[in-house]
mmCIF file of C-alpha atoms in Angstrom:
data_model
loop_
_atom_site.group_PDB
_atom_site.id
_atom_site.type_symbol
_atom_site.label_atom_id
_atom_site.label_comp_id
_atom_site.label_asym_id
_atom_site.label_seq_id
_atom_site.Cartn_x
_atom_site.Cartn_y
_atom_site.Cartn_z
ATOM 1 C CA MET A 415 47.985 106.527 -37.617
ATOM 2 C CA GLY A 416 48.976 103.106 -38.217
ATOM 3 C CA ASN A 417 45.273 101.877 -38.420
ATOM 4 C CA ASN A 418 46.249 98.188 -37.366
ATOM 5 C CA LYS A 419 49.097 98.198 -40.179
ATOM 6 C CA LYS A 420 51.269 95.446 -39.206
ATOM 7 C CA PHE A 421 55.380 95.608 -39.169
ATOM 8 C CA ALA A 422 57.541 92.814 -38.747
ATOM 9 C CA VAL A 423 60.643 93.853 -36.998
ATOM 10 C CA ILE A 424 64.018 91.624 -37.898
ATOM 11 C CA LEU A 425 66.686 91.843 -34.885
ATOM 12 C CA SER A 426 70.109 90.225 -35.182
ATOM 13 C CA GLY A 427 71.006 89.687 -31.357
ATOM 14 C CA SER A 428 71.074 91.498 -28.899
ATOM 15 C CA GLY A 429 73.651 94.644 -28.578
ATOM 16 C CA VAL A 430 75.212 96.600 -31.100
ATOM 17 C CA PHE A 431 79.027 94.851 -31.191
ATOM 18 C CA ASP A 432 77.764 91.597 -32.026
ATOM 19 C CA GLY A 433 73.752 92.022 -32.466
ATOM 20 C CA SER A 434 71.172 94.578 -32.558
ATOM 21 C CA GLU A 435 71.838 97.989 -31.530
ATOM 22 C CA ILE A 436 69.493 97.787 -28.932
ATOM 23 C CA HIS A 437 68.541 101.832 -28.240
ATOM 24 C CA GLU A 438 67.530 101.642 -32.160
ATOM 25 C CA ALA A 439 65.857 98.278 -31.899
ATOM 26 C CA VAL A 440 63.535 99.441 -28.719
ATOM 27 C CA MET A 441 63.052 103.195 -30.275
ATOM 28 C CA THR A 442 61.874 101.302 -33.358
ATOM 29 C CA LEU A 443 59.111 99.405 -31.699
ATOM 30 C CA TYR A 444 58.175 102.270 -29.863
ATOM 31 C CA ALA A 445 57.389 104.461 -32.457
ATOM 32 C CA ILE A 446 55.445 101.285 -34.356
ATOM 33 C CA VAL A 447 53.047 101.234 -31.816
ATOM 34 C CA LYS A 448 52.880 105.272 -30.612
ATOM 35 C CA HIS A 449 51.801 105.964 -34.377
ATOM 36 C CA GLY A 450 49.335 103.230 -34.074
ATOM 37 C CA ALA A 451 50.488 100.121 -35.831
ATOM 38 C CA THR A 452 51.670 96.900 -34.343
ATOM 39 C CA TYR A 453 54.760 94.593 -35.014
ATOM 40 C CA GLU A 454 56.122 90.888 -34.708
ATOM 41 C CA ILE A 455 58.957 90.713 -34.145
ATOM 42 C CA PHE A 456 61.489 87.679 -36.214
ATOM 43 C CA ALA A 457 65.177 86.476 -36.063
ATOM 44 C CA PRO A 458 67.130 83.712 -38.318
ATOM 45 C CA ASN A 459 68.238 80.465 -35.597
ATOM 46 C CA ILE A 460 71.599 80.496 -35.992
ATOM 47 C CA ASN A 461 74.515 80.982 -33.501
ATOM 48 C CA GLN A 462 76.083 84.381 -33.672
ATOM 49 C CA TYR A 463 79.559 85.386 -35.299
ATOM 50 C CA HIS A 464 81.188 85.913 -32.291
ATOM 51 C CA VAL A 465 80.101 87.271 -28.755
ATOM 52 C CA ILE A 466 81.986 90.672 -27.513
ATOM 53 C CA ASN A 467 82.070 92.267 -23.973
ATOM 54 C CA HIS A 468 80.636 95.561 -24.247
ATOM 55 C CA ILE A 469 82.385 96.780 -21.623
ATOM 56 C CA ASP A 470 86.276 96.108 -23.677
ATOM 57 C CA GLY A 471 85.427 95.148 -26.647
ATOM 58 C CA SER A 472 87.245 91.718 -26.408
ATOM 59 C CA VAL A 473 85.955 88.808 -28.163
ATOM 60 C CA MET A 474 84.674 86.441 -25.417
ATOM 61 C CA ASN A 475 85.093 82.835 -25.989
ATOM 62 C CA GLU A 476 81.507 81.607 -25.779
ATOM 63 C CA LYS A 477 78.689 81.017 -28.302
ATOM 64 C CA ARG A 478 75.251 82.679 -28.298
ATOM 65 C CA ASN A 479 71.990 82.413 -30.295
ATOM 66 C CA VAL A 480 70.604 85.166 -32.557
ATOM 67 C CA LEU A 481 67.152 84.187 -32.445
ATOM 68 C CA ILE A 482 67.557 83.844 -28.070
ATOM 69 C CA GLU A 483 69.628 86.548 -28.008
ATOM 70 C CA SER A 484 67.444 89.106 -29.959
ATOM 71 C CA ALA A 485 64.435 87.143 -27.559
ATOM 72 C CA ARG A 486 65.742 89.399 -25.142
ATOM 73 C CA ILE A 487 64.845 92.400 -26.994
ATOM 74 C CA ALA A 488 61.624 90.770 -27.954
ATOM 75 C CA ARG A 489 60.555 89.785 -24.404
ATOM 76 C CA GLY A 490 59.982 86.425 -25.210
ATOM 77 C CA LYS A 491 57.741 87.284 -27.967
ATOM 78 C CA ILE A 492 59.930 86.430 -31.224
ATOM 79 C CA LYS A 493 59.911 83.702 -33.955
ATOM 80 C CA PRO A 494 62.005 82.525 -35.774
ATOM 81 C CA LEU A 495 63.171 84.268 -39.468
ATOM 82 C CA ASN A 496 61.982 81.217 -41.631
ATOM 83 C CA GLU A 497 58.253 81.533 -40.410
ATOM 84 C CA PHE A 498 58.462 85.328 -42.171
ATOM 85 C CA ASN A 499 55.388 85.394 -44.557
ATOM 86 C CA PRO A 500 55.549 88.916 -46.567
ATOM 87 C CA GLU A 501 52.312 88.288 -47.556
ATOM 88 C CA LEU A 502 51.172 88.557 -43.642
ATOM 89 C CA PHE A 503 52.727 92.473 -43.362
ATOM 90 C CA ASN A 504 52.038 95.713 -44.580
ATOM 91 C CA ALA A 505 56.101 96.902 -43.725
ATOM 92 C CA LEU A 506 59.330 95.566 -42.797
ATOM 93 C CA ILE A 507 61.619 97.104 -40.743
ATOM 94 C CA ILE A 508 65.736 96.550 -39.758
ATOM 95 C CA PRO A 509 67.226 98.212 -36.865
ATOM 96 C CA GLY A 510 71.060 98.508 -37.358
ATOM 97 C CA GLY A 511 74.133 97.323 -34.879
ATOM 98 C CA TYR A 512 77.350 95.166 -35.854
ATOM 99 C CA GLY A 513 75.002 91.673 -35.964
ATOM 100 C CA VAL A 514 73.258 93.211 -39.415
ATOM 101 C CA ALA A 515 76.698 93.257 -40.830
ATOM 102 C CA LYS A 516 78.106 90.148 -38.910
ATOM 103 C CA ASN A 517 75.548 88.118 -38.344
ATOM 104 C CA LEU A 518 72.076 88.798 -40.919
ATOM 105 C CA SER A 519 75.754 89.436 -43.811
ATOM 106 C CA THR A 520 79.224 89.279 -43.696
ATOM 107 C CA TRP A 521 78.829 92.770 -44.699
ATOM 108 C CA ALA A 522 81.816 93.567 -41.806
ATOM 109 C CA PHE A 523 83.803 91.035 -43.188
ATOM 110 C CA ASP A 524 84.113 91.360 -47.070
ATOM 111 C CA GLY A 525 82.247 94.515 -47.473
ATOM 112 C CA PRO A 526 80.541 94.829 -51.059
ATOM 113 C CA LYS A 527 81.083 91.329 -51.685
ATOM 114 C CA CYS A 528 79.300 89.666 -48.614
ATOM 115 C CA SER A 529 77.091 87.077 -48.643
ATOM 116 C CA VAL A 530 73.477 87.776 -47.268
ATOM 117 C CA HIS A 531 72.009 84.770 -44.856
ATOM 118 C CA PRO A 532 69.371 83.446 -47.235
ATOM 119 C CA GLN A 533 66.285 83.903 -44.573
ATOM 120 C CA VAL A 534 67.170 87.647 -44.463
ATOM 121 C CA GLU A 535 67.426 87.899 -48.516
ATOM 122 C CA ALA A 536 64.059 85.896 -49.152
ATOM 123 C CA ALA A 537 62.041 88.212 -46.296
ATOM 124 C CA ILE A 538 63.417 91.291 -48.071
ATOM 125 C CA LYS A 539 63.075 89.986 -51.654
ATOM 126 C CA GLY A 540 59.531 89.183 -50.793
ATOM 127 C CA MET A 541 57.993 92.106 -49.147
ATOM 128 C CA HIS A 542 59.937 93.954 -52.445
ATOM 129 C CA LYS A 543 57.763 91.705 -54.766
ATOM 130 C CA LEU A 544 54.933 92.813 -53.259
ATOM 131 C CA LYS A 545 55.695 96.656 -53.294
ATOM 132 C CA LYS A 546 55.354 96.459 -50.055
ATOM 133 C CA PRO A 547 57.613 99.144 -47.683
ATOM 134 C CA ILE A 548 61.398 98.063 -46.249
ATOM 135 C CA GLY A 549 62.488 100.348 -43.740
ATOM 136 C CA ALA A 550 66.225 99.776 -42.263
ATOM 137 C CA LEU A 551 68.252 101.704 -39.905
ATOM 138 C CA CYS A 552 71.594 102.589 -39.579
ATOM 139 C CA ILE A 553 73.837 100.138 -41.139
ATOM 140 C CA ALA A 554 71.207 97.854 -42.413
ATOM 141 C CA PRO A 555 70.663 99.844 -45.643
ATOM 142 C CA VAL A 556 73.945 98.312 -46.892
ATOM 143 C CA LEU A 557 71.340 95.105 -46.905
ATOM 144 C CA LEU A 558 68.825 96.527 -49.417
ATOM 145 C CA ALA A 559 71.426 97.777 -51.676
ATOM 146 C CA LYS A 560 73.531 93.956 -51.462
ATOM 147 C CA ILE A 561 70.141 92.097 -52.639
ATOM 148 C CA ILE A 562 68.228 95.481 -54.591
ATOM 149 C CA GLY A 563 71.265 97.054 -56.537
ATOM 150 C CA ASN A 564 69.374 99.436 -58.130
ATOM 151 C CA ALA A 565 68.457 101.027 -54.878
ATOM 152 C CA THR A 566 68.788 104.454 -53.445
ATOM 153 C CA VAL A 567 69.291 104.716 -49.414
ATOM 154 C CA THR A 568 71.375 106.497 -46.697
ATOM 155 C CA ILE A 569 73.533 105.686 -44.144
ATOM 156 C CA GLY A 570 74.583 109.151 -43.255
ATOM 157 C CA LYS A 571 77.825 110.799 -43.773
ATOM 158 C CA ASP A 572 79.970 107.667 -43.424
ATOM 159 C CA THR A 573 82.361 108.179 -47.507
ATOM 160 C CA SER A 574 83.873 104.753 -47.262
ATOM 161 C CA THR A 575 80.488 102.686 -46.685
ATOM 162 C CA ALA A 576 79.125 105.245 -49.122
ATOM 163 C CA GLN A 577 81.555 104.084 -51.625
ATOM 164 C CA ALA A 578 81.217 100.387 -50.925
ATOM 165 C CA ILE A 579 77.282 101.076 -51.322
ATOM 166 C CA GLU A 580 77.897 102.734 -54.759
ATOM 167 C CA SER A 581 80.006 99.939 -55.903
ATOM 168 C CA LEU A 582 76.934 97.716 -56.033
ATOM 169 C CA GLY A 583 75.022 100.324 -58.292
ATOM 170 C CA ALA A 584 73.252 101.620 -55.669
ATOM 171 C CA LYS A 585 72.741 105.626 -54.958
ATOM 172 C CA HIS A 586 73.873 106.849 -51.610
ATOM 173 C CA GLN A 587 72.072 109.818 -50.314
ATOM 174 C CA PRO A 588 74.257 112.055 -47.502
ATOM 175 C CA THR A 589 72.065 112.357 -44.459
ATOM 176 C CA GLY A 590 71.593 114.207 -40.984
ATOM 177 C CA HIS A 591 69.820 112.936 -37.982
ATOM 178 C CA ALA A 592 66.105 111.906 -38.284
ATOM 179 C CA GLN A 593 66.314 112.670 -42.503
ATOM 180 C CA VAL A 594 64.905 109.716 -43.858
ATOM 181 C CA VAL A 595 65.463 108.818 -47.324
ATOM 182 C CA VAL A 596 62.564 107.441 -49.641
ATOM 183 C CA ASP A 597 62.856 105.285 -52.459
ATOM 184 C CA GLU A 598 59.605 105.396 -54.469
ATOM 185 C CA LYS A 599 60.389 102.803 -57.272
ATOM 186 C CA ASN A 600 62.031 100.405 -54.345
ATOM 187 C CA MET A 601 59.556 101.638 -51.283
ATOM 188 C CA LEU A 602 63.063 101.461 -49.717
ATOM 189 C CA PHE A 603 63.272 104.179 -46.170
ATOM 190 C CA THR A 604 66.324 104.711 -44.455
ATOM 191 C CA THR A 605 67.576 106.483 -41.848
ATOM 192 C CA PRO A 606 71.231 106.880 -40.394
ATOM 193 C CA CYS A 607 71.104 106.257 -36.674
ATOM 194 C CA TYR A 608 73.691 105.593 -35.008
ATOM 195 C CA MET A 609 76.085 105.571 -38.204
ATOM 196 C CA LEU A 610 76.444 109.564 -36.887
ATOM 197 C CA ASP A 611 77.372 110.532 -33.676
ATOM 198 C CA ALA A 612 74.271 110.334 -32.014
ATOM 199 C CA THR A 613 72.143 110.530 -28.544
ATOM 200 C CA ILE A 614 69.300 108.369 -27.586
ATOM 201 C CA VAL A 615 66.857 111.133 -28.432
ATOM 202 C CA ASP A 616 68.974 111.119 -32.161
ATOM 203 C CA ILE A 617 67.849 107.919 -32.049
ATOM 204 C CA SER A 618 64.244 108.205 -31.434
ATOM 205 C CA ASN A 619 63.628 110.733 -33.830
ATOM 206 C CA GLY A 620 65.333 108.830 -36.430
ATOM 207 C CA ALA A 621 63.106 105.380 -35.811
ATOM 208 C CA LYS A 622 59.965 107.724 -35.195
ATOM 209 C CA ALA A 623 60.520 109.668 -38.471
ATOM 210 C CA VAL A 624 60.839 106.631 -40.362
ATOM 211 C CA VAL A 625 57.970 104.617 -39.012
ATOM 212 C CA ALA A 626 56.006 107.537 -39.783
ATOM 213 C CA GLU A 627 57.310 108.387 -43.188
ATOM 214 C CA ILE A 628 56.647 104.378 -43.949
ATOM 215 C CA LEU A 629 53.154 104.751 -42.925
ATOM 216 C CA LYS A 630 52.586 107.620 -45.392
ATOM 217 C CA TRP A 631 52.958 105.069 -48.154
ATOM 218 C CA ILE A 632 50.966 101.986 -47.131
#
């Protein structure tokens, strides 16, 4: 079990098309506590790239803030990402959702040529330097491929994303539901979640599997 192990969770907004995928975020938090560990939630204090109507997919004429939107999932208990200190945590985990590719990075628009938000990059590099585990769900493993480069990750079975990952010098492993790819050298733990056709039960199983695997390595 977790034995007071502490996870940092980075969110990217609230809602799959412009922020964090809510099922992935909630099931990750649930899995952490279910395994006897604790979490703190972080998000960058920046504007979202845009706001999407989640009923019809249209872009809405309004602005929203990633930290404030993420606070909806965190029930208000959240810190700006610039306050994250890797020394204080045993592991870092990043749920997916388009917010990863639109707010935490520009992957949605630039693919492998994307930039990653400096605070996100600092968080990942900080944990990597300390050889602490980093988990990523769904599309979030692209951040690890971009920043760490020579890494082994999974986003499931999506060929074009897998090719984009490999163009960065990373290795992609195809996976099914609740399978976790472990990169021992870099201490990376990735699972596909909604990159595959999935139910909320699949997401729960994926989150539980990746959290359980991380805890073995702390």
